[in-house]
mmCIF file of C-alpha atoms in Angstrom:
data_model
loop_
_atom_site.group_PDB
_atom_site.id
_atom_site.type_symbol
_atom_site.label_atom_id
_atom_site.label_comp_id
_atom_site.label_asym_id
_atom_site.label_seq_id
_atom_site.Cartn_x
_atom_site.Cartn_y
_atom_site.Cartn_z
ATOM 1 C CA MET A 1 3.655 -33.718 -24.277
ATOM 2 C CA SER A 2 0.259 -34.399 -25.168
ATOM 3 C CA THR A 3 -2.473 -31.260 -24.299
ATOM 4 C CA MET A 4 -4.090 -33.215 -20.617
ATOM 5 C CA ASP A 5 -1.058 -33.823 -19.773
ATOM 6 C CA SER A 6 0.073 -30.014 -20.183
ATOM 7 C CA ILE A 7 -3.329 -28.795 -18.335
ATOM 8 C CA ILE A 8 -1.984 -31.858 -15.994
ATOM 9 C CA HIS A 9 1.276 -30.759 -14.973
ATOM 10 C CA ILE A 10 0.133 -26.726 -15.339
ATOM 11 C CA ASN A 11 -2.637 -27.632 -12.552
ATOM 12 C CA TYR A 12 0.165 -29.693 -10.714
ATOM 13 C CA VAL A 13 1.909 -26.115 -10.513
ATOM 14 C CA SER A 14 -0.552 -24.268 -9.497
ATOM 15 C CA LEU A 15 -0.959 -26.527 -6.582
ATOM 16 C CA ILE A 16 2.843 -26.497 -5.611
ATOM 17 C CA LEU A 17 2.951 -22.295 -6.243
ATOM 18 C CA VAL A 18 -0.275 -22.375 -3.723
ATOM 19 C CA PHE A 19 1.229 -24.171 -1.072
ATOM 20 C CA LEU A 20 4.455 -22.758 -1.458
ATOM 21 C CA ILE A 21 2.923 -18.864 -0.972
ATOM 22 C CA SER A 22 0.565 -19.839 1.327
ATOM 23 C CA THR A 23 3.179 -20.744 3.660
ATOM 24 C CA VAL A 24 4.823 -17.257 3.247
ATOM 25 C CA MET A 25 1.294 -15.703 3.966
ATOM 26 C CA ALA A 26 1.633 -18.389 7.039
ATOM 27 C CA THR A 27 2.294 -15.420 9.545
ATOM 28 C CA SER A 28 -1.020 -13.935 10.647
ATOM 29 C CA ILE A 29 -0.932 -10.722 12.813
ATOM 30 C CA GLY A 30 -3.330 -9.602 14.679
ATOM 31 C CA ILE A 31 -3.145 -5.749 16.462
ATOM 32 C CA ASN A 32 -4.398 -4.702 20.406
ATOM 33 C CA TYR A 33 -6.339 -1.637 19.495
ATOM 34 C CA GLY A 34 -5.906 0.764 22.813
ATOM 35 C CA GLN A 35 -7.338 3.706 23.143
ATOM 36 C CA ILE A 36 -6.124 5.472 26.273
ATOM 37 C CA ALA A 37 -5.276 8.242 24.239
ATOM 38 C CA ASP A 38 -7.328 11.852 22.562
ATOM 39 C CA ASN A 39 -4.923 12.152 19.538
ATOM 40 C CA LEU A 40 -6.243 8.673 17.917
ATOM 41 C CA PRO A 41 -7.821 8.982 14.328
ATOM 42 C CA PRO A 42 -11.115 7.550 14.778
ATOM 43 C CA PRO A 43 -11.966 3.576 13.528
ATOM 44 C CA GLU A 44 -12.981 3.995 10.331
ATOM 45 C CA LYS A 45 -9.634 5.272 9.370
ATOM 46 C CA VAL A 46 -7.589 2.691 11.219
ATOM 47 C CA VAL A 47 -9.730 0.009 9.183
ATOM 48 C CA PRO A 48 -7.433 0.658 6.078
ATOM 49 C CA LEU A 49 -4.406 0.793 8.379
ATOM 50 C CA VAL A 50 -4.956 -3.140 9.995
ATOM 51 C CA LYS A 51 -5.681 -3.558 6.737
ATOM 52 C CA SER A 52 -2.386 -2.685 5.555
ATOM 53 C CA MET A 53 -0.987 -4.903 7.428
ATOM 54 C CA GLY A 54 -2.471 -8.043 6.490
ATOM 55 C CA ALA A 55 -3.555 -8.330 10.502
ATOM 56 C CA THR A 56 -5.929 -10.334 10.781
ATOM 57 C CA ARG A 57 -6.805 -9.900 14.175
ATOM 58 C CA VAL A 58 -7.116 -7.602 16.202
ATOM 59 C CA LYS A 59 -7.950 -7.404 20.239
ATOM 60 C CA LEU A 60 -9.742 -4.374 22.722
ATOM 61 C CA TYR A 61 -9.964 -3.722 26.318
ATOM 62 C CA ASP A 62 -13.072 -3.046 26.203
ATOM 63 C CA ALA A 63 -16.283 -3.759 23.537
ATOM 64 C CA ASP A 64 -16.261 -0.535 21.937
ATOM 65 C CA PRO A 65 -18.876 -0.238 19.994
ATOM 66 C CA HIS A 66 -17.219 2.239 16.870
ATOM 67 C CA VAL A 67 -14.816 0.285 16.679
ATOM 68 C CA LEU A 68 -17.070 -3.209 16.062
ATOM 69 C CA LYS A 69 -19.511 -1.143 13.158
ATOM 70 C CA ALA A 70 -15.998 0.243 11.444
ATOM 71 C CA PHE A 71 -14.641 -3.591 11.495
ATOM 72 C CA ALA A 72 -17.225 -4.643 10.918
ATOM 73 C CA ASN A 73 -17.345 -7.162 7.473
ATOM 74 C CA SER A 74 -13.375 -6.216 7.190
ATOM 75 C CA GLY A 75 -12.696 -10.519 8.023
ATOM 76 C CA VAL A 76 -10.793 -9.357 11.092
ATOM 77 C CA GLU A 77 -11.102 -11.227 14.021
ATOM 78 C CA PHE A 78 -11.696 -9.603 17.225
ATOM 79 C CA ILE A 79 -10.938 -10.343 20.836
ATOM 80 C CA VAL A 80 -13.361 -8.252 22.844
ATOM 81 C CA SER A 81 -12.649 -7.656 26.679
ATOM 82 C CA LEU A 82 -14.519 -7.646 30.184
ATOM 83 C CA GLY A 83 -12.708 -4.820 32.124
ATOM 84 C CA ASN A 84 -11.607 -6.177 35.725
ATOM 85 C CA GLU A 85 -13.790 -3.891 37.190
ATOM 86 C CA TYR A 86 -16.781 -5.422 35.892
ATOM 87 C CA LEU A 87 -16.655 -8.983 37.363
ATOM 88 C CA SER A 88 -18.668 -8.662 40.427
ATOM 89 C CA ASP A 89 -21.507 -7.454 37.826
ATOM 90 C CA MET A 90 -20.555 -10.565 36.175
ATOM 91 C CA LYS A 91 -20.887 -13.045 39.407
ATOM 92 C CA ASP A 92 -24.786 -12.611 37.974
ATOM 93 C CA PRO A 93 -26.216 -14.418 35.822
ATOM 94 C CA ALA A 94 -28.676 -12.191 34.315
ATOM 95 C CA LYS A 95 -25.905 -9.130 33.769
ATOM 96 C CA ALA A 96 -23.523 -11.834 32.121
ATOM 97 C CA GLN A 97 -26.263 -12.635 29.855
ATOM 98 C CA ALA A 98 -26.997 -9.081 28.909
ATOM 99 C CA TRP A 99 -23.773 -7.769 28.389
ATOM 100 C CA VAL A 100 -23.007 -10.634 25.597
ATOM 101 C CA LYS A 101 -25.800 -10.247 24.120
ATOM 102 C CA THR A 102 -25.234 -6.363 23.647
ATOM 103 C CA ASN A 103 -21.840 -6.373 23.147
ATOM 104 C CA VAL A 104 -20.995 -9.700 21.355
ATOM 105 C CA GLN A 105 -24.234 -11.105 20.016
ATOM 106 C CA ALA A 106 -25.159 -7.911 18.458
ATOM 107 C CA TYR A 107 -22.269 -7.677 16.582
ATOM 108 C CA LEU A 108 -22.183 -11.135 14.747
ATOM 109 C CA PRO A 109 -21.584 -12.343 12.241
ATOM 110 C CA ALA A 110 -20.932 -9.099 10.676
ATOM 111 C CA THR A 111 -17.784 -8.090 13.281
ATOM 112 C CA LYS A 112 -16.026 -11.557 13.880
ATOM 113 C CA ILE A 113 -15.901 -11.313 17.613
ATOM 114 C CA THR A 114 -13.835 -15.059 18.003
ATOM 115 C CA CYS A 115 -13.297 -14.539 21.959
ATOM 116 C CA ILE A 116 -13.918 -12.777 25.421
ATOM 117 C CA ALA A 117 -10.794 -11.742 27.627
ATOM 118 C CA VAL A 118 -12.191 -11.628 31.412
ATOM 119 C CA GLY A 119 -10.591 -9.287 33.219
ATOM 120 C CA ASN A 120 -6.703 -8.703 32.698
ATOM 121 C CA GLU A 121 -3.655 -9.821 35.435
ATOM 122 C CA VAL A 122 -6.686 -9.969 37.897
ATOM 123 C CA LEU A 123 -4.243 -12.592 40.210
ATOM 124 C CA THR A 124 -1.545 -10.550 41.051
ATOM 125 C CA PHE A 125 -3.385 -7.659 42.024
ATOM 126 C CA ASN A 126 -3.111 -9.124 45.254
ATOM 127 C CA ASN A 127 -7.029 -8.377 45.787
ATOM 128 C CA THR A 128 -8.871 -11.654 47.502
ATOM 129 C CA ALA A 129 -12.292 -9.803 46.628
ATOM 130 C CA LEU A 130 -11.214 -9.730 42.568
ATOM 131 C CA SER A 131 -9.207 -12.890 42.524
ATOM 132 C CA ASP A 132 -12.622 -14.894 44.278
ATOM 133 C CA ASN A 133 -14.730 -12.683 41.492
ATOM 134 C CA LEU A 134 -12.837 -14.403 38.028
ATOM 135 C CA LEU A 135 -14.346 -17.390 37.865
ATOM 136 C CA PRO A 136 -17.234 -17.329 38.355
ATOM 137 C CA ALA A 137 -17.560 -14.287 36.118
ATOM 138 C CA MET A 138 -15.610 -16.691 33.604
ATOM 139 C CA GLU A 139 -18.572 -19.259 33.555
ATOM 140 C CA ASN A 140 -21.283 -16.797 34.020
ATOM 141 C CA VAL A 141 -20.127 -15.112 30.658
ATOM 142 C CA TYR A 142 -19.827 -18.750 28.716
ATOM 143 C CA ALA A 143 -23.107 -19.940 30.122
ATOM 144 C CA ALA A 144 -24.474 -16.762 28.698
ATOM 145 C CA LEU A 145 -22.784 -17.851 24.997
ATOM 146 C CA VAL A 146 -24.272 -21.424 25.078
ATOM 147 C CA SER A 147 -27.171 -20.404 26.043
ATOM 148 C CA MET A 148 -27.105 -18.521 23.061
ATOM 149 C CA ASN A 149 -25.477 -21.451 20.986
ATOM 150 C CA LEU A 150 -22.385 -19.079 20.581
ATOM 151 C CA ASP A 151 -19.917 -21.089 22.259
ATOM 152 C CA LYS A 152 -18.646 -22.647 19.380
ATOM 153 C CA GLN A 153 -17.086 -19.722 17.889
ATOM 154 C CA VAL A 154 -16.266 -17.542 20.675
ATOM 155 C CA SER A 155 -14.332 -18.775 23.703
ATOM 156 C CA VAL A 156 -13.100 -17.167 26.816
ATOM 157 C CA THR A 157 -10.569 -16.680 28.805
ATOM 158 C CA THR A 158 -8.087 -14.974 30.961
ATOM 159 C CA ALA A 159 -4.972 -13.244 30.879
ATOM 160 C CA HIS A 160 -2.679 -13.531 33.480
ATOM 161 C CA SER A 161 1.308 -11.879 34.207
ATOM 162 C CA VAL A 162 3.762 -13.692 34.151
ATOM 163 C CA ALA A 163 4.275 -12.525 38.069
ATOM 164 C CA ILE A 164 1.948 -15.329 38.317
ATOM 165 C CA LEU A 165 5.193 -17.465 38.433
ATOM 166 C CA GLU A 166 7.072 -18.312 41.926
ATOM 167 C CA THR A 167 10.707 -19.342 39.792
ATOM 168 C CA SER A 168 10.838 -19.238 35.921
ATOM 169 C CA TYR A 169 14.783 -19.958 35.490
ATOM 170 C CA PRO A 170 15.954 -22.496 34.725
ATOM 171 C CA PRO A 171 12.367 -23.298 32.488
ATOM 172 C CA SER A 172 12.036 -26.021 34.075
ATOM 173 C CA SER A 173 11.511 -25.511 37.608
ATOM 174 C CA GLY A 174 8.358 -23.011 36.460
ATOM 175 C CA ALA A 175 5.736 -22.698 38.768
ATOM 176 C CA PHE A 176 3.208 -21.038 39.837
ATOM 177 C CA ARG A 177 2.914 -18.613 43.400
ATOM 178 C CA ARG A 178 1.845 -20.814 46.077
ATOM 179 C CA ASP A 179 -0.460 -18.623 47.103
ATOM 180 C CA LEU A 180 -1.986 -18.342 43.498
ATOM 181 C CA VAL A 181 -2.144 -22.551 42.926
ATOM 182 C CA SER A 182 -5.518 -23.023 44.513
ATOM 183 C CA CYS A 183 -6.764 -20.013 41.759
ATOM 184 C CA VAL A 184 -4.716 -21.013 39.272
ATOM 185 C CA THR A 185 -5.742 -25.008 38.196
ATOM 186 C CA GLN A 186 -9.613 -24.095 38.765
ATOM 187 C CA VAL A 187 -8.605 -21.421 35.777
ATOM 188 C CA VAL A 188 -7.142 -24.128 33.904
ATOM 189 C CA ASP A 189 -9.761 -26.402 34.854
ATOM 190 C CA PHE A 190 -12.063 -24.681 33.050
ATOM 191 C CA HIS A 191 -9.717 -23.733 29.887
ATOM 192 C CA CYS A 192 -9.505 -28.387 29.449
ATOM 193 C CA LYS A 193 -13.152 -27.768 29.891
ATOM 194 C CA THR A 194 -13.917 -24.776 27.589
ATOM 195 C CA GLY A 195 -11.048 -25.540 24.923
ATOM 196 C CA SER A 196 -9.951 -22.177 25.440
ATOM 197 C CA PRO A 197 -6.028 -21.155 25.566
ATOM 198 C CA PHE A 198 -4.150 -20.282 29.127
ATOM 199 C CA LEU A 199 -2.830 -16.767 28.234
ATOM 200 C CA ILE A 200 0.281 -14.925 29.642
ATOM 201 C CA ASN A 201 1.561 -11.046 29.531
ATOM 202 C CA ALA A 202 5.967 -11.541 29.201
ATOM 203 C CA TYR A 203 8.114 -8.469 29.025
ATOM 204 C CA PRO A 204 11.494 -9.694 28.944
ATOM 205 C CA TYR A 205 12.172 -5.702 28.514
ATOM 206 C CA PHE A 206 11.342 -5.614 32.188
ATOM 207 C CA ALA A 207 14.421 -8.422 33.471
ATOM 208 C CA TYR A 208 16.808 -6.430 31.219
ATOM 209 C CA LYS A 209 15.545 -2.507 32.661
ATOM 210 C CA ALA A 210 15.780 -4.212 36.097
ATOM 211 C CA ASP A 211 19.181 -5.900 35.542
ATOM 212 C CA PRO A 212 21.101 -4.464 32.771
ATOM 213 C CA LYS A 213 24.393 -5.532 33.535
ATOM 214 C CA GLN A 214 23.397 -9.425 34.228
ATOM 215 C CA VAL A 215 20.934 -9.355 31.632
ATOM 216 C CA GLN A 216 22.478 -9.946 27.724
ATOM 217 C CA LEU A 217 21.009 -7.642 25.638
ATOM 218 C CA ASP A 218 20.800 -10.195 22.562
ATOM 219 C CA PHE A 219 18.850 -12.667 24.435
ATOM 220 C CA VAL A 220 16.310 -10.527 24.910
ATOM 221 C CA LEU A 221 16.016 -9.040 21.427
ATOM 222 C CA PHE A 222 16.408 -12.620 19.743
ATOM 223 C CA GLN A 223 19.553 -11.703 18.516
ATOM 224 C CA PRO A 224 22.422 -14.194 17.602
ATOM 225 C CA ASN A 225 24.178 -15.388 21.026
ATOM 226 C CA GLN A 226 25.182 -18.216 23.375
ATOM 227 C CA GLY A 227 21.861 -18.846 24.864
ATOM 228 C CA ILE A 228 21.450 -20.777 28.071
ATOM 229 C CA VAL A 229 21.909 -24.682 28.519
ATOM 230 C CA ASP A 230 18.787 -25.892 31.076
ATOM 231 C CA PRO A 231 20.531 -28.362 33.227
ATOM 232 C CA VAL A 232 17.294 -30.274 34.083
ATOM 233 C CA THR A 233 15.934 -31.228 30.516
ATOM 234 C CA ASN A 234 19.461 -30.287 28.627
ATOM 235 C CA LEU A 235 17.382 -27.901 26.133
ATOM 236 C CA HIS A 236 18.974 -24.765 24.779
ATOM 237 C CA TYR A 237 17.255 -21.601 24.707
ATOM 238 C CA ASP A 238 18.769 -18.713 22.562
ATOM 239 C CA ASN A 239 16.225 -16.374 23.560
ATOM 240 C CA MET A 240 14.262 -14.774 27.319
ATOM 241 C CA LEU A 241 11.047 -14.989 25.521
ATOM 242 C CA PHE A 242 10.868 -18.823 24.900
ATOM 243 C CA ALA A 243 12.425 -19.768 28.762
ATOM 244 C CA GLN A 244 9.532 -18.301 30.009
ATOM 245 C CA ILE A 245 7.049 -20.162 27.703
ATOM 246 C CA ASP A 246 8.835 -22.425 28.784
ATOM 247 C CA ALA A 247 8.816 -22.294 32.639
ATOM 248 C CA VAL A 248 4.144 -21.546 31.711
ATOM 249 C CA HIS A 249 4.581 -25.450 30.828
ATOM 250 C CA SER A 250 6.826 -26.645 33.240
ATOM 251 C CA ALA A 251 4.413 -24.537 36.029
ATOM 252 C CA LEU A 252 1.219 -25.800 34.564
ATOM 253 C CA ALA A 253 2.506 -29.398 33.949
ATOM 254 C CA SER A 254 3.787 -29.266 38.442
ATOM 255 C CA ILE A 255 0.075 -28.801 39.061
ATOM 256 C CA GLY A 256 -0.921 -31.856 36.530
ATOM 257 C CA TYR A 257 -1.853 -29.797 33.102
ATOM 258 C CA LYS A 258 0.896 -31.521 30.132
ATOM 259 C CA ASN A 259 -1.415 -30.736 27.415
ATOM 260 C CA VAL A 260 -2.905 -27.008 27.992
ATOM 261 C CA CYS A 261 -2.908 -24.215 25.189
ATOM 262 C CA VAL A 262 -0.545 -21.316 26.026
ATOM 263 C CA GLN A 263 -0.501 -18.068 24.065
ATOM 264 C CA ILE A 264 1.451 -14.961 24.802
ATOM 265 C CA SER A 265 -1.105 -12.710 25.363
ATOM 266 C CA GLU A 266 1.241 -9.363 25.900
ATOM 267 C CA THR A 267 5.141 -8.438 24.650
ATOM 268 C CA GLY A 268 6.530 -6.305 22.848
ATOM 269 C CA TRP A 269 9.122 -3.274 23.426
ATOM 270 C CA PRO A 270 9.156 0.442 24.081
ATOM 271 C CA SER A 271 10.633 2.717 21.692
ATOM 272 C CA LYS A 272 11.114 5.674 24.072
ATOM 273 C CA GLY A 273 11.532 5.796 27.996
ATOM 274 C CA ASP A 274 12.484 8.019 31.016
ATOM 275 C CA ALA A 275 16.497 8.424 31.577
ATOM 276 C CA ASP A 276 16.177 4.971 33.647
ATOM 277 C CA GLU A 277 14.828 2.874 31.287
ATOM 278 C CA LEU A 278 17.242 1.556 29.463
ATOM 279 C CA GLY A 279 17.160 -0.209 26.380
ATOM 280 C CA ALA A 280 14.008 1.564 25.301
ATOM 281 C CA THR A 281 15.174 2.662 21.919
ATOM 282 C CA PRO A 282 13.606 2.912 18.508
ATOM 283 C CA ASP A 283 15.830 0.306 16.931
ATOM 284 C CA ASN A 284 15.903 -2.212 20.113
ATOM 285 C CA ALA A 285 12.373 -1.750 19.572
ATOM 286 C CA ARG A 286 12.525 -2.755 16.067
ATOM 287 C CA LYS A 287 14.531 -5.377 16.797
ATOM 288 C CA TYR A 288 12.562 -7.155 19.282
ATOM 289 C CA ASN A 289 8.840 -6.742 17.467
ATOM 290 C CA CYS A 290 11.272 -7.597 13.413
ATOM 291 C CA ASN A 291 12.755 -11.054 15.025
ATOM 292 C CA LEU A 292 10.173 -12.096 16.749
ATOM 293 C CA ILE A 293 7.940 -11.497 13.693
ATOM 294 C CA LYS A 294 10.751 -13.309 11.607
ATOM 295 C CA LEU A 295 10.923 -16.472 13.965
ATOM 296 C CA VAL A 296 7.073 -16.892 14.459
ATOM 297 C CA SER A 297 7.599 -16.729 10.358
ATOM 298 C CA GLN A 298 9.434 -19.957 10.510
ATOM 299 C CA LYS A 299 6.728 -22.010 11.768
ATOM 300 C CA LYS A 300 8.536 -23.767 15.048
ATOM 301 C CA GLY A 301 7.563 -24.287 18.858
ATOM 302 C CA THR A 302 9.475 -23.586 21.856
ATOM 303 C CA PRO A 303 12.644 -25.832 22.550
ATOM 304 C CA LEU A 304 10.100 -27.661 24.891
ATOM 305 C CA LYS A 305 7.200 -27.636 22.323
ATOM 306 C CA PRO A 306 9.133 -27.852 19.088
ATOM 307 C CA ASN A 307 5.554 -29.116 17.469
ATOM 308 C CA SER A 308 3.460 -26.468 19.110
ATOM 309 C CA ASN A 309 1.513 -23.448 17.469
ATOM 310 C CA LEU A 310 3.270 -20.468 18.318
ATOM 311 C CA ASN A 311 0.454 -17.763 19.170
ATOM 312 C CA ILE A 312 2.356 -14.539 20.124
ATOM 313 C CA TYR A 313 0.547 -11.168 20.444
ATOM 314 C CA VAL A 314 2.785 -8.715 20.236
ATOM 315 C CA PHE A 315 2.376 -4.377 22.447
ATOM 316 C CA ALA A 316 0.794 -2.265 20.745
ATOM 317 C CA LEU A 317 -0.855 -0.932 17.878
ATOM 318 C CA PHE A 318 -0.698 3.448 18.761
ATOM 319 C CA ASN A 319 1.782 4.958 20.953
ATOM 320 C CA GLU A 320 -1.125 5.952 23.936
ATOM 321 C CA ASN A 321 -0.605 9.823 25.610
ATOM 322 C CA LEU A 322 -2.864 9.314 27.998
ATOM 323 C CA LYS A 323 -1.403 6.213 29.920
ATOM 324 C CA SER A 324 -0.134 6.826 33.525
ATOM 325 C CA GLY A 325 3.287 5.475 34.517
ATOM 326 C CA PRO A 326 6.910 6.073 33.234
ATOM 327 C CA MET A 327 7.533 7.302 29.525
ATOM 328 C CA SER A 328 8.113 3.829 28.229
ATOM 329 C CA GLU A 329 4.402 3.134 28.759
ATOM 330 C CA ARG A 330 3.348 5.498 26.457
ATOM 331 C CA ASN A 331 5.585 4.363 23.387
ATOM 332 C CA TYR A 332 4.792 0.599 23.245
ATOM 333 C CA GLY A 333 3.037 1.098 19.956
ATOM 334 C CA LEU A 334 4.288 0.705 15.983
ATOM 335 C CA PHE A 335 2.777 3.864 14.697
ATOM 336 C CA LYS A 336 2.421 6.803 15.882
ATOM 337 C CA PRO A 337 -1.334 8.691 16.454
ATOM 338 C CA ASP A 338 -0.943 10.036 12.738
ATOM 339 C CA GLY A 339 -0.084 6.110 11.357
ATOM 340 C CA THR A 340 3.316 6.896 10.627
ATOM 341 C CA PRO A 341 5.332 3.386 11.706
ATOM 342 C CA SER A 342 7.394 4.629 15.011
ATOM 343 C CA TYR A 343 9.944 2.911 13.949
ATOM 344 C CA PRO A 344 10.679 0.625 10.436
ATOM 345 C CA LEU A 345 8.636 -2.369 10.212
ATOM 346 C CA GLY A 346 8.442 -3.343 6.308
ATOM 347 C CA PHE A 347 5.304 -1.618 6.461
ATOM 348 C CA ALA A 348 4.167 2.651 5.280
ATOM 349 C CA GLY A 349 1.356 2.481 7.433
ATOM 350 C CA ILE A 350 -1.046 5.312 6.706
ATOM 351 C CA ASN A 351 -1.292 8.948 5.368
ATOM 352 C CA ALA A 352 -0.164 10.922 8.201
ATOM 353 C CA GLY A 353 -2.935 13.701 8.709
ATOM 354 C CA VAL A 354 -5.453 11.612 9.486
ATOM 355 C CA SER A 355 -8.606 13.155 11.201
ATOM 356 C CA THR A 356 -8.487 11.832 15.177
ATOM 357 C CA ASN A 357 -10.703 10.683 17.492
ATOM 358 C CA SER A 358 -11.714 14.472 18.471
ATOM 359 C CA SER A 359 -14.302 14.266 15.789
ATOM 360 C CA SER A 360 -15.877 11.251 16.704
ATOM 361 C CA GLY A 361 -17.410 12.401 19.912
ATOM 362 C CA ARG A 362 -15.554 9.575 22.201
ATOM 363 C CA SER A 363 -14.132 10.166 25.587
ATOM 364 C CA PRO A 364 -10.537 9.620 25.149
ATOM 365 C CA ALA A 365 -9.790 8.024 27.961
ATOM 366 C CA THR A 366 -12.567 4.914 27.832
ATOM 367 C CA GLY A 367 -12.311 4.137 23.947
ATOM 368 C CA SER A 368 -15.640 2.547 24.668
ATOM 369 C CA GLY A 369 -18.295 4.784 23.147
ATOM 370 C CA SER A 370 -20.638 4.442 25.955
ATOM 371 C CA THR A 371 -21.461 6.136 28.954
ATOM 372 C CA THR A 372 -24.677 4.225 29.931
ATOM 373 C CA PRO A 373 -24.436 1.802 33.111
ATOM 374 C CA THR A 374 -26.914 -0.909 31.575
ATOM 375 C CA SER A 375 -24.387 -1.885 28.154
ATOM 376 C CA TRP A 376 -22.170 -2.855 30.143
ATOM 377 C CA SER A 377 -18.964 -2.230 28.397
ATOM 378 C CA PRO A 378 -15.942 -1.948 29.812
ATOM 379 C CA GLN A 379 -13.303 1.019 29.939
ATOM 380 C CA ASP A 380 -10.036 0.568 28.578
ATOM 381 C CA GLY A 381 -8.447 2.008 31.776
ATOM 382 C CA SER A 382 -8.070 -1.022 34.056
ATOM 383 C CA SER A 383 -6.213 -3.023 31.627
ATOM 384 C CA SER A 384 -2.770 -3.039 30.242
ATOM 385 C CA PRO A 385 -2.827 -2.223 26.729
ATOM 386 C CA GLY A 386 -2.639 -3.972 23.801
ATOM 387 C CA TYR A 387 -0.849 -6.570 21.188
ATOM 388 C CA MET A 388 -0.167 -7.769 18.128
ATOM 389 C CA SER A 389 -1.112 -11.482 17.055
ATOM 390 C CA ILE A 390 1.391 -13.829 15.439
ATOM 391 C CA THR A 391 0.136 -17.046 14.613
ATOM 392 C CA SER A 392 1.635 -19.786 12.282
ATOM 393 C CA ASN A 393 -1.682 -21.387 11.164
ATOM 394 C CA SER A 394 -3.991 -18.521 9.735
ATOM 395 C CA GLY A 395 -2.982 -16.032 6.671
ATOM 396 C CA GLY A 396 -2.410 -12.505 6.135
ATOM 397 C CA VAL A 397 1.761 -11.569 6.975
ATOM 398 C CA LEU A 398 3.996 -9.079 8.433
ATOM 399 C CA PHE A 399 7.953 -10.160 7.598
ATOM 400 C CA CYS A 400 10.732 -7.906 7.967
ATOM 401 C CA TRP A 401 11.753 -7.057 4.284
ATOM 402 C CA LYS A 402 14.913 -9.147 4.342
ATOM 403 C CA SER A 403 12.771 -12.467 5.772
ATOM 404 C CA TRP A 404 9.943 -11.882 2.930
ATOM 405 C CA ILE A 405 12.503 -11.336 -0.025
ATOM 406 C CA LEU A 406 14.701 -14.992 1.030
ATOM 407 C CA GLN A 407 10.796 -16.516 1.730
ATOM 408 C CA LEU A 408 10.487 -15.411 -2.280
ATOM 409 C CA HIS A 409 13.802 -16.287 -3.702
ATOM 410 C CA ILE A 410 13.208 -19.533 -2.230
ATOM 411 C CA ILE A 411 9.925 -20.039 -4.204
ATOM 412 C CA VAL A 412 10.484 -18.474 -7.198
ATOM 413 C CA GLY A 413 13.860 -21.282 -7.060
ATOM 414 C CA SER A 414 11.292 -23.895 -6.971
ATOM 415 C CA ILE A 415 8.986 -22.864 -9.543
ATOM 416 C CA LEU A 416 11.578 -22.517 -12.054
ATOM 417 C CA LEU A 417 12.352 -26.216 -10.881
ATOM 418 C CA LEU A 418 8.955 -27.439 -11.622
ATOM 419 C CA PHE A 419 8.835 -25.717 -14.796
ATOM 420 C CA SER A 420 12.214 -27.061 -16.087
ATOM 421 C CA GLN A 421 10.752 -30.987 -14.790
ATOM 422 C CA LEU A 422 7.351 -30.018 -17.471
#
C-alpha cells in the first residue's frame, strides 16, 4: 500500500471514528435550574456541575442575572422564563420590549439564550383572566424579539400541564378539554407561525401515585413489561410517557395540527415522599431517569411518531427545600444542595461542601436577584421547578454507565474491523 493510500485509509478511519463517537455523544442534556431554596450553591459553583454532566441546556423559571452572567461564554443554551404574574404586564408592548431588552438582549451573545417560556401551565389554573393574557403576552414578546432582530435565534413558547387533555387513553383517543380547545388552538397557531415547539409537562409518577393497584410500576419506570396495545392504531406501548406524548399528538391532530413539534418540558420522579406517596424512592427515581436517558439515547421516537426527534426535559437540578406541598415536591432533584447526587446516575457531582447562596446576597425564594419592578424579572414562585433536557440531535452526554459501556464496545469493534481492512 502506498503512502497516499495509507493516508486516505487513515483519514477514512478518522471520519468513521468521528461519526461513531458523535453517535454515542448524541444525547445532550439540559437541566432546569430551579432555586426555591435557601441552601443552594451560588451560580459560579453550579457551572462546573452542569459541565461535569455534559449538560448543554439549562432552563430557568425566571431570568436570574446572576445565573446568566455566571454561564456567559460557557456554550450552555438557556431558556429564560416569564412568570405567570407578569403576563398582564406583557400585554403592554412597551413593557414586553423592556423585558426582552433587559433580560435577553443584554446577555447575548455571551450567554446563549435560545428560548423564552411565557408562563407555565396557565390554561389549567382555570383563571379566565390569566388565560386571556397568555397569547397577547406571547405575541408581544415575540414582536419585541422581531424588532431587535432576535427572532431567528430566540423562540417564544409556553408550557402546558398534561391536564389540558380531557382524554389520554388509549393514545389515539387523545383530546383537549372542550373548554380549552379555543385557547389551545390559538396558541398552536402561534407556534406554527413562529416555528416554536408545543410544550407539555407529563408525570407518569402522578398516575402511579393516584392508582398504584391499576397502574403497573414497571410500565411507568420503563422496565420490561407486557405493555398495552392501542385498539385503534394497533401500536404497542411499553411505557406510559410515550403513550402520553402520542395522546398529545392525537389531540393536536384532532384540532387540525398533525405536524406540530411536541416537547416534554417536565418529567421526573421524586426520590422521597410522604407516607402516602407510594413509589417516591431513590431506587424508583434512579430507574425512571436512567431508563429514560438510555431510551432517548437510542434515538427512537414514539410509536406514533417513530422518526420524530425526542426533546424531553427531566425535572430537576437540585432538591429545593422551600417548595410548598407534599414532601415529594422538595425531592425531585438529581443533586442535593451540596452537589452530591441524590442517587446513582453515572456522574459524580461536584465536591461536597460548596458554598451556599447565603454568601451571594440573593433572595433564596425567588432566585431572580432583582427587586426593582423596572427590570421585569419574574420570580420562581409561580411556576413549577425545572428539568433536564435530553435531545437526540446535539452534543453532550449523560449515560447510565452500562449503556455507555455497551456503546463503547460497539465503537471499539467497529474500529478493529476498519483497521483489519487496511
